[in-house]
Short mmCIF file of C-alpha atoms and ligand atoms in Angstrom, two decimals:
data_model
loop_
_atom_site.label_atom_id
_atom_site.label_comp_id
_atom_site.label_asym_id
_atom_site.label_seq_id
_atom_site.Cartn_x
_atom_site.Cartn_y
_atom_site.Cartn_z
CA MET A 1 0.02 0.00 0.00
CA LYS A 2 1.13 3.57 -0.87
CA VAL A 3 -0.51 6.56 0.79
CA LEU A 4 -0.37 9.73 -1.34
CA LYS A 5 -1.27 13.09 -0.06
CA PHE A 6 -1.92 16.09 -2.31
CA GLY A 7 -1.72 19.60 -0.85
CA GLY A 8 -3.72 22.76 -1.63
CA THR A 9 -1.85 23.89 -4.72
CA SER A 10 -1.95 20.37 -6.18
CA VAL A 11 -5.77 20.44 -6.07
CA ALA A 12 -6.28 24.15 -6.73
CA SER A 13 -7.72 23.89 -10.21
CA PRO A 14 -9.32 21.30 -12.56
CA GLN A 15 -6.07 21.19 -14.53
CA ASN A 16 -4.10 20.34 -11.41
CA ILE A 17 -6.64 17.71 -10.25
CA ARG A 18 -6.22 16.04 -13.67
CA LYS A 19 -2.50 15.85 -13.01
CA LEU A 20 -3.19 14.19 -9.64
CA VAL A 21 -5.61 11.72 -11.15
CA LYS A 22 -2.94 10.73 -13.71
CA ILE A 23 -0.21 10.31 -11.10
CA VAL A 24 -2.45 8.18 -8.85
CA SER A 25 -3.92 6.08 -11.71
CA GLN A 26 -0.44 5.17 -12.89
CA LYS A 27 0.58 4.07 -9.42
CA SER A 28 -2.61 2.09 -8.90
CA GLN A 29 -1.63 -0.25 -11.79
CA THR A 30 1.23 -1.70 -9.73
CA SER A 31 0.24 -1.02 -6.09
CA LYS A 32 -2.69 -0.43 -3.81
CA VAL A 33 -3.07 3.33 -3.27
CA THR A 34 -4.88 5.50 -0.79
CA VAL A 35 -5.28 9.18 -1.45
CA VAL A 36 -5.54 12.13 1.01
CA VAL A 37 -6.36 15.60 -0.21
CA SER A 38 -6.39 19.10 1.16
CA ALA A 39 -8.98 21.72 0.51
CA PHE A 40 -8.54 23.53 -2.83
CA GLY A 41 -5.67 26.03 -2.39
CA GLY A 42 -6.67 29.03 -0.30
CA VAL A 43 -10.09 27.64 0.78
CA THR A 44 -9.27 27.02 4.45
CA ASP A 45 -7.98 30.59 4.78
CA ALA A 46 -11.08 31.83 3.03
CA LEU A 47 -13.37 29.87 5.31
CA ILE A 48 -11.69 31.26 8.38
CA GLY A 49 -11.74 34.75 6.88
CA LEU A 50 -15.49 34.72 6.18
CA SER A 51 -16.24 33.22 9.64
CA GLU A 52 -14.39 36.15 11.19
CA LEU A 53 -16.30 38.66 9.02
CA ALA A 54 -19.61 37.11 10.09
CA GLN A 55 -18.54 37.20 13.73
CA SER A 56 -17.72 40.89 13.50
CA GLY A 57 -21.16 41.52 12.03
CA ASN A 58 -19.76 42.44 8.56
CA PHE A 59 -22.33 41.65 5.87
CA SER A 60 -19.57 41.23 3.29
CA TYR A 61 -19.08 37.64 4.52
CA GLN A 62 -21.93 36.77 2.16
CA GLU A 63 -20.02 37.95 -0.89
CA ALA A 64 -17.00 35.95 0.13
CA PHE A 65 -19.36 32.92 0.66
CA GLU A 66 -20.78 33.26 -2.86
CA THR A 67 -17.28 33.48 -4.37
CA LEU A 68 -16.23 30.31 -2.57
CA LYS A 69 -19.44 28.49 -3.62
CA LYS A 70 -18.93 29.56 -7.28
CA ARG A 71 -15.34 28.36 -7.17
CA HIS A 72 -16.43 24.83 -6.18
CA GLN A 73 -19.31 24.87 -8.73
CA SER A 74 -17.08 25.88 -11.55
CA THR A 75 -14.50 23.24 -10.60
CA VAL A 76 -17.22 20.61 -10.86
CA GLU A 77 -18.43 22.10 -14.13
CA GLU A 78 -14.99 21.95 -15.68
CA LEU A 79 -13.74 18.73 -14.18
CA LEU A 80 -16.62 16.29 -14.67
CA LEU A 81 -18.43 15.05 -17.78
CA GLU A 82 -22.10 15.78 -18.23
CA GLY A 83 -24.35 13.15 -16.68
CA GLU A 84 -26.01 11.84 -13.51
CA GLN A 85 -22.75 11.81 -11.52
CA LYS A 86 -22.02 15.43 -12.20
CA GLU A 87 -25.62 16.38 -11.17
CA GLU A 88 -25.18 14.43 -7.91
CA CYS A 89 -21.89 16.27 -7.34
CA PHE A 90 -23.60 19.63 -7.83
CA LEU A 91 -26.31 18.58 -5.38
CA LEU A 92 -23.72 17.66 -2.82
CA VAL A 93 -21.90 20.98 -3.24
CA GLU A 94 -25.24 22.77 -2.94
CA SER A 95 -26.25 20.96 0.28
CA LEU A 96 -22.87 21.55 1.91
CA PHE A 97 -22.99 25.21 1.11
CA GLU A 98 -26.57 25.39 2.40
CA GLU A 99 -25.34 23.90 5.70
CA LEU A 100 -22.43 26.36 5.78
CA LYS A 101 -24.71 29.28 5.05
CA ASP A 102 -26.93 28.42 8.07
CA ILE A 103 -23.94 28.18 10.38
CA LEU A 104 -22.48 31.45 9.22
CA HIS A 105 -25.84 33.13 9.65
CA GLY A 106 -25.86 31.84 13.22
CA VAL A 107 -22.35 33.22 13.78
CA PHE A 108 -23.42 36.53 12.28
CA LEU A 109 -26.54 36.72 14.52
CA VAL A 110 -24.87 35.92 17.81
CA ARG A 111 -21.51 37.54 16.91
CA GLU A 112 -19.75 34.49 18.39
CA LEU A 113 -17.19 32.18 16.85
CA SER A 114 -16.10 29.52 19.28
CA PRO A 115 -13.07 27.31 18.47
CA LYS A 116 -15.57 24.41 18.13
CA THR A 117 -17.67 26.26 15.55
CA LEU A 118 -14.53 27.39 13.65
CA ASP A 119 -13.33 23.77 13.43
CA PHE A 120 -16.69 22.71 12.02
CA ILE A 121 -16.55 25.50 9.44
CA SER A 122 -12.88 25.17 8.46
CA GLY A 123 -13.41 21.46 7.66
CA PHE A 124 -15.81 22.16 4.81
CA GLY A 125 -12.90 22.66 2.34
CA GLU A 126 -11.74 19.13 2.65
CA ARG A 127 -15.19 17.62 2.70
CA LEU A 128 -15.86 19.33 -0.65
CA SER A 129 -12.50 18.69 -2.31
CA ALA A 130 -12.27 15.01 -1.41
CA TYR A 131 -15.81 14.31 -2.64
CA ILE A 132 -15.28 16.10 -5.89
CA ILE A 133 -11.83 14.47 -6.48
CA ALA A 134 -13.29 11.01 -5.81
CA GLN A 135 -15.80 11.68 -8.61
CA ALA A 136 -12.97 12.59 -10.95
CA PHE A 137 -11.32 9.26 -10.31
CA ILE A 138 -14.57 7.41 -11.00
CA GLN A 139 -14.97 9.27 -14.32
CA HIS A 140 -11.41 8.33 -15.15
CA GLY A 141 -12.47 4.68 -14.88
CA GLU A 142 -11.14 3.94 -11.47
CA LYS A 143 -13.07 2.27 -8.61
CA ALA A 144 -12.95 4.99 -5.95
CA ASN A 145 -14.87 6.37 -3.09
CA PHE A 146 -14.84 9.43 -0.85
CA VAL A 147 -14.13 8.92 2.85
CA ASP A 148 -15.14 11.49 5.45
CA SER A 149 -12.15 11.10 7.83
CA ARG A 150 -14.24 12.27 10.73
CA LYS A 151 -15.74 8.78 10.81
CA LEU A 152 -12.38 7.14 11.35
CA ILE A 153 -9.93 9.58 13.00
CA VAL A 154 -10.90 10.17 16.58
CA THR A 155 -9.40 12.93 18.72
CA ASP A 156 -9.83 14.82 22.00
CA GLU A 157 -11.72 18.14 22.02
CA GLU A 158 -8.78 20.51 21.72
CA PHE A 159 -10.40 22.37 18.85
CA GLY A 160 -8.03 23.70 16.28
CA ASN A 161 -5.22 21.32 17.24
CA ALA A 162 -6.89 18.10 18.31
CA LYS A 163 -4.82 15.19 19.63
CA VAL A 164 -5.42 11.78 18.04
CA ASP A 165 -6.55 8.68 19.96
CA PHE A 166 -4.42 6.23 17.96
CA SER A 167 -5.91 3.01 19.41
CA ILE A 168 -9.53 3.93 18.45
CA SER A 169 -8.48 5.55 15.11
CA ASN A 170 -6.22 2.67 14.05
CA SER A 171 -8.88 0.05 14.62
CA ASN A 172 -11.41 2.18 12.70
CA ILE A 173 -9.04 2.58 9.82
CA LEU A 174 -8.33 -1.15 9.68
CA ARG A 175 -12.03 -1.99 9.84
CA HIS A 176 -12.72 0.43 7.02
CA PHE A 177 -10.07 -1.05 4.79
CA ALA A 178 -11.15 -4.62 5.48
CA ASN A 179 -14.51 -3.76 3.95
CA SER A 180 -13.57 -1.51 1.09
CA GLN A 181 -12.19 -1.80 -2.47
CA GLY A 182 -10.64 0.64 -4.90
CA ILE A 183 -9.01 3.97 -4.30
CA GLN A 184 -10.11 5.53 -0.99
CA VAL A 185 -10.07 9.31 -1.20
CA PHE A 186 -9.74 10.83 2.27
CA ALA A 187 -10.52 14.32 3.32
CA GLY A 188 -7.31 15.49 5.07
CA PHE A 189 -7.19 17.74 8.20
CA ILE A 190 -10.64 16.74 9.68
CA SER A 191 -11.39 14.40 12.51
CA SER A 192 -14.01 14.06 15.28
CA SER A 193 -14.11 13.72 19.00
CA LYS A 194 -15.49 10.70 20.87
CA THR A 195 -18.75 12.57 21.28
CA GLY A 196 -18.97 13.20 17.55
CA GLN A 197 -17.89 16.88 17.47
CA SER A 198 -15.94 17.90 14.32
CA THR A 199 -12.33 18.68 15.14
CA THR A 200 -9.23 19.52 13.07
CA LEU A 201 -5.65 18.42 13.29
CA GLY A 202 -4.07 21.89 13.06
CA ARG A 203 -3.15 24.01 10.10
CA GLY A 204 -1.28 21.90 7.52
CA GLY A 205 -2.84 18.85 9.13
CA SER A 206 -3.64 16.94 5.91
CA ASP A 207 -0.05 15.66 6.00
CA TYR A 208 -0.78 14.25 9.46
CA THR A 209 -4.01 12.55 8.20
CA ALA A 210 -1.92 10.82 5.57
CA ALA A 211 0.76 9.81 8.17
CA ILE A 212 -1.92 8.35 10.46
CA LEU A 213 -3.30 6.28 7.64
CA ALA A 214 0.09 5.14 6.42
CA ALA A 215 1.15 4.03 9.91
CA ALA A 216 -2.17 2.23 10.57
CA LEU A 217 -1.99 0.46 7.25
CA GLN A 218 1.70 -0.39 7.46
CA ALA A 219 2.15 1.33 4.08
CA ASP A 220 5.31 0.86 2.05
CA VAL A 221 5.65 4.57 1.67
CA LEU A 222 4.01 7.91 2.55
CA GLU A 223 4.17 10.24 -0.47
CA ILE A 224 3.64 13.94 0.14
CA TRP A 225 2.84 15.58 -3.23
CA THR A 226 3.26 19.35 -3.18
CA ASP A 227 4.35 22.35 -5.22
CA VAL A 228 8.12 22.03 -4.76
CA SER A 229 10.51 19.23 -5.67
CA GLY A 230 11.12 18.00 -2.16
CA MET A 231 12.44 19.32 1.07
CA LEU A 232 14.79 22.12 0.04
CA THR A 233 17.97 23.41 1.64
CA ALA A 234 16.03 26.56 2.62
CA ASP A 235 12.66 28.19 2.19
CA PRO A 236 12.50 28.86 -1.59
CA ARG A 237 10.46 32.02 -0.95
CA LYS A 238 13.39 33.44 0.92
CA VAL A 239 16.40 31.82 -0.73
CA LYS A 240 16.28 31.69 -4.53
CA LYS A 241 19.15 29.19 -4.78
CA ALA A 242 17.62 26.66 -2.47
CA PHE A 243 17.69 23.13 -3.92
CA PRO A 244 16.13 19.76 -3.07
CA ILE A 245 17.76 17.53 -0.45
CA ALA A 246 17.85 14.01 -1.97
CA GLN A 247 17.94 12.11 1.37
CA ILE A 248 17.43 13.10 4.92
CA SER A 249 16.90 11.30 8.25
CA TYR A 250 13.59 11.56 10.17
CA GLN A 251 15.37 13.44 12.88
CA GLU A 252 16.80 16.08 10.53
CA ALA A 253 13.50 16.38 8.70
CA LEU A 254 11.67 16.82 11.95
CA GLU A 255 14.03 19.55 13.01
CA LEU A 256 13.80 21.41 9.75
CA SER A 257 10.00 21.20 9.65
CA TYR A 258 9.60 22.01 13.30
CA PHE A 259 11.72 25.10 12.82
CA GLY A 260 9.89 26.47 9.81
CA ALA A 261 10.18 24.26 6.64
CA LYS A 262 6.43 24.42 5.94
CA VAL A 263 6.62 21.64 3.34
CA LEU A 264 5.87 19.02 6.03
CA TYR A 265 3.66 19.39 9.09
CA PRO A 266 5.96 18.36 11.99
CA PRO A 267 3.55 15.91 13.79
CA SER A 268 3.33 13.82 10.56
CA ILE A 269 6.78 12.36 11.10
CA GLN A 270 6.27 10.50 14.37
CA PRO A 271 3.61 7.88 13.33
CA VAL A 272 5.58 6.78 10.26
CA TYR A 273 8.93 7.01 11.95
CA GLN A 274 7.78 4.54 14.59
CA LYS A 275 6.86 2.08 11.90
CA ASN A 276 9.91 2.80 9.83
CA ILE A 277 7.84 3.86 6.80
CA PRO A 278 9.78 6.20 4.48
CA ILE A 279 8.34 9.60 3.48
CA LEU A 280 8.87 10.72 -0.11
CA ILE A 281 8.23 14.37 -0.91
CA LYS A 282 7.34 14.88 -4.60
CA ASN A 283 6.28 17.67 -6.92
CA THR A 284 2.89 17.34 -8.60
CA PHE A 285 4.04 19.79 -11.25
CA GLU A 286 7.31 18.01 -11.93
CA PRO A 287 6.61 14.29 -11.10
CA GLU A 288 9.87 13.20 -12.81
CA ALA A 289 11.97 15.12 -10.29
CA GLU A 290 13.45 12.77 -7.72
CA GLY A 291 12.15 14.61 -4.63
CA THR A 292 13.29 13.97 -1.09
CA LEU A 293 13.41 10.64 0.69
CA ILE A 294 13.08 10.76 4.48
CA SER A 295 14.22 7.50 6.08
CA THR A 296 16.39 5.98 8.79
CA ASP A 297 19.25 5.11 6.53
CA ALA A 298 19.65 8.45 4.80
CA LYS A 299 23.16 8.88 3.46
CA LEU A 300 25.30 11.38 5.32
CA ALA A 301 25.22 14.84 3.77
CA GLU A 302 28.16 15.72 1.56
CA ARG A 303 28.20 19.11 3.12
CA PRO A 304 28.32 19.69 6.90
CA MET A 305 24.73 21.13 6.80
CA ARG A 306 21.59 19.59 5.35
CA GLY A 307 19.64 22.80 5.22
CA TRP A 308 18.44 25.72 7.29
CA SER A 309 15.03 27.14 8.29
CA ALA A 310 13.80 30.09 10.25
CA ILE A 311 10.81 30.91 12.42
CA LYS A 312 9.42 34.37 13.14
CA ASN A 313 7.83 35.74 16.32
CA ILE A 314 10.20 34.15 18.84
CA ALA A 315 10.59 35.47 22.32
CA TRP A 316 13.92 35.01 24.15
CA LEU A 317 13.56 34.87 27.89
CA ASN A 318 16.65 35.21 30.01
CA LEU A 319 16.12 34.59 33.75
CA SER A 320 19.14 35.35 35.92
CA GLY A 321 20.04 36.78 39.29
CA ASN A 322 21.86 36.03 42.55
CA GLY A 323 18.60 35.07 44.22
CA MET A 324 18.38 31.95 42.10
CA VAL A 325 21.61 30.41 43.16
CA GLY A 326 21.14 27.28 45.24
CA ILE A 327 17.36 27.76 45.40
CA THR A 328 15.51 24.49 44.83
CA GLY A 329 12.51 24.55 42.45
CA ILE A 330 13.53 27.55 40.35
CA SER A 331 13.25 25.63 37.10
CA MET A 332 9.93 24.19 38.15
CA ARG A 333 8.55 27.67 38.95
CA LEU A 334 9.81 29.08 35.66
CA PHE A 335 8.52 26.22 33.44
CA GLY A 336 5.34 25.98 35.52
CA ALA A 337 4.62 29.66 34.89
CA LEU A 338 5.35 29.33 31.16
CA GLY A 339 3.20 26.21 30.96
CA ARG A 340 0.32 28.03 32.55
P1 ADP B 1 0.84 21.90 0.52
O1 ADP B 1 -0.31 22.79 0.29
O2 ADP B 1 1.17 21.02 -0.65
O3 ADP B 1 0.74 21.14 1.82
P2 ADP B 1 2.60 23.82 1.72
O4 ADP B 1 2.37 25.23 1.27
O5 ADP B 1 2.03 23.43 3.09
O6 ADP B 1 2.06 22.86 0.57
O7 ADP B 1 4.18 23.50 1.73
C1 ADP B 1 4.93 23.76 0.56
C2 ADP B 1 5.64 25.08 0.62
O8 ADP B 1 6.53 25.07 1.76
C3 ADP B 1 6.53 25.34 -0.54
O9 ADP B 1 5.75 25.97 -1.60
C4 ADP B 1 7.56 26.30 -0.01
O10 ADP B 1 7.25 27.64 -0.33
C5 ADP B 1 7.47 26.15 1.52
N1 ADP B 1 8.70 25.83 2.16
C6 ADP B 1 9.25 26.52 3.19
N2 ADP B 1 10.45 25.90 3.59
C7 ADP B 1 10.65 24.90 2.73
C8 ADP B 1 11.74 23.97 2.55
N3 ADP B 1 12.81 23.99 3.36
N4 ADP B 1 11.61 23.05 1.60
C9 ADP B 1 10.53 23.06 0.73
N5 ADP B 1 9.48 23.92 0.85
C10 ADP B 1 9.58 24.84 1.83
N1 LIG B 2 -6.49 22.78 4.49
C1 LIG B 2 -5.80 22.77 5.72
C2 LIG B 2 -4.95 24.01 5.90
O1 LIG B 2 -4.95 24.87 5.00
C3 LIG B 2 -5.00 21.49 5.89
C4 LIG B 2 -3.90 21.28 4.90
O2 LIG B 2 -3.97 21.81 3.76
O3 LIG B 2 -2.99 20.49 5.21
O4 LIG B 2 -4.33 24.17 6.90
MG1 MG B 3 1.08 21.73 3.84
#
């Protein structure tokens, strides 16, 4: 089994979705494949933005809502062939946007946007994209179906950054795959709590959805398909000469991503690292490029440094003074205060 995750840019337009369908269909000739997709590029930001507009009592959220709805409708229009399936897809889009409209109206009326409501709203992007993309696979002649990850991935109720209950989620995933055939197209990023509330795994969390699936299924590889040809030596938006790192260890990749290399959501490494499943980072727009392989036996770098990354908005706290010398419990008080 290979688990392939496609990020926002890779699914941002009908042309890009066709590229994805081609990549996955080729792989599915020789291996079982599972697909995880993000919301269409920019959609999660747009959903959060219009929720905030509604919360602040700004009517213009309705315009932003209509733009978002039209974007999904025109993707269906361009992507799918005329027929019953396309009509059903339009109906699904219509009913999800009706649901979203009601919730936003509620937010607008009470001027309140709780983390729980925001999680419910921000998950619409993946529910839409995964459903639409599953239909594209079917029209391409594949056996495929949409999976609402909220049914399988169970978390606590830390809305916005929910923690996964691996024992429940893993058995749900295994049960699902024991009873399903064809390409399963998962909505990334979304999950649900034990009481059935919608939760999300944090911004960039579709990588994590894919990692959870890969680990549960003992996949041969977790492939992260994105808009750059691998993990690069630096952020390409800041360093023009950054180039792909061919091989890197889990530890190094974790450090780079934790400290700012956005290409991989840091929590995604742990589940696959534990099972020794390699991660391959690939470019949807240049599939022939080698990409980056993250594994335990990554060759040592030729240069003393693999790469560098940077994070903004850091606070440096320096606590010093004679009154601390020999006083028991200083560290506990400092870290306790920071923790609180
Ligand atoms: P996706 O939507 O596919 O998940 P992301 O936008 O989350 O894609 O991550 C890919 C982006 O991460 C790249 O377009 C690049 O601008 C940025 N990035 C920052 N640092 C790095 C790095 N060291 N290597 C590769 N990409 C990086
Ligand atoms: N769509 C979500 C986000 O923008 C998750 C993801 O793309 O990984 O954060
Ligand atoms: Mg990402």
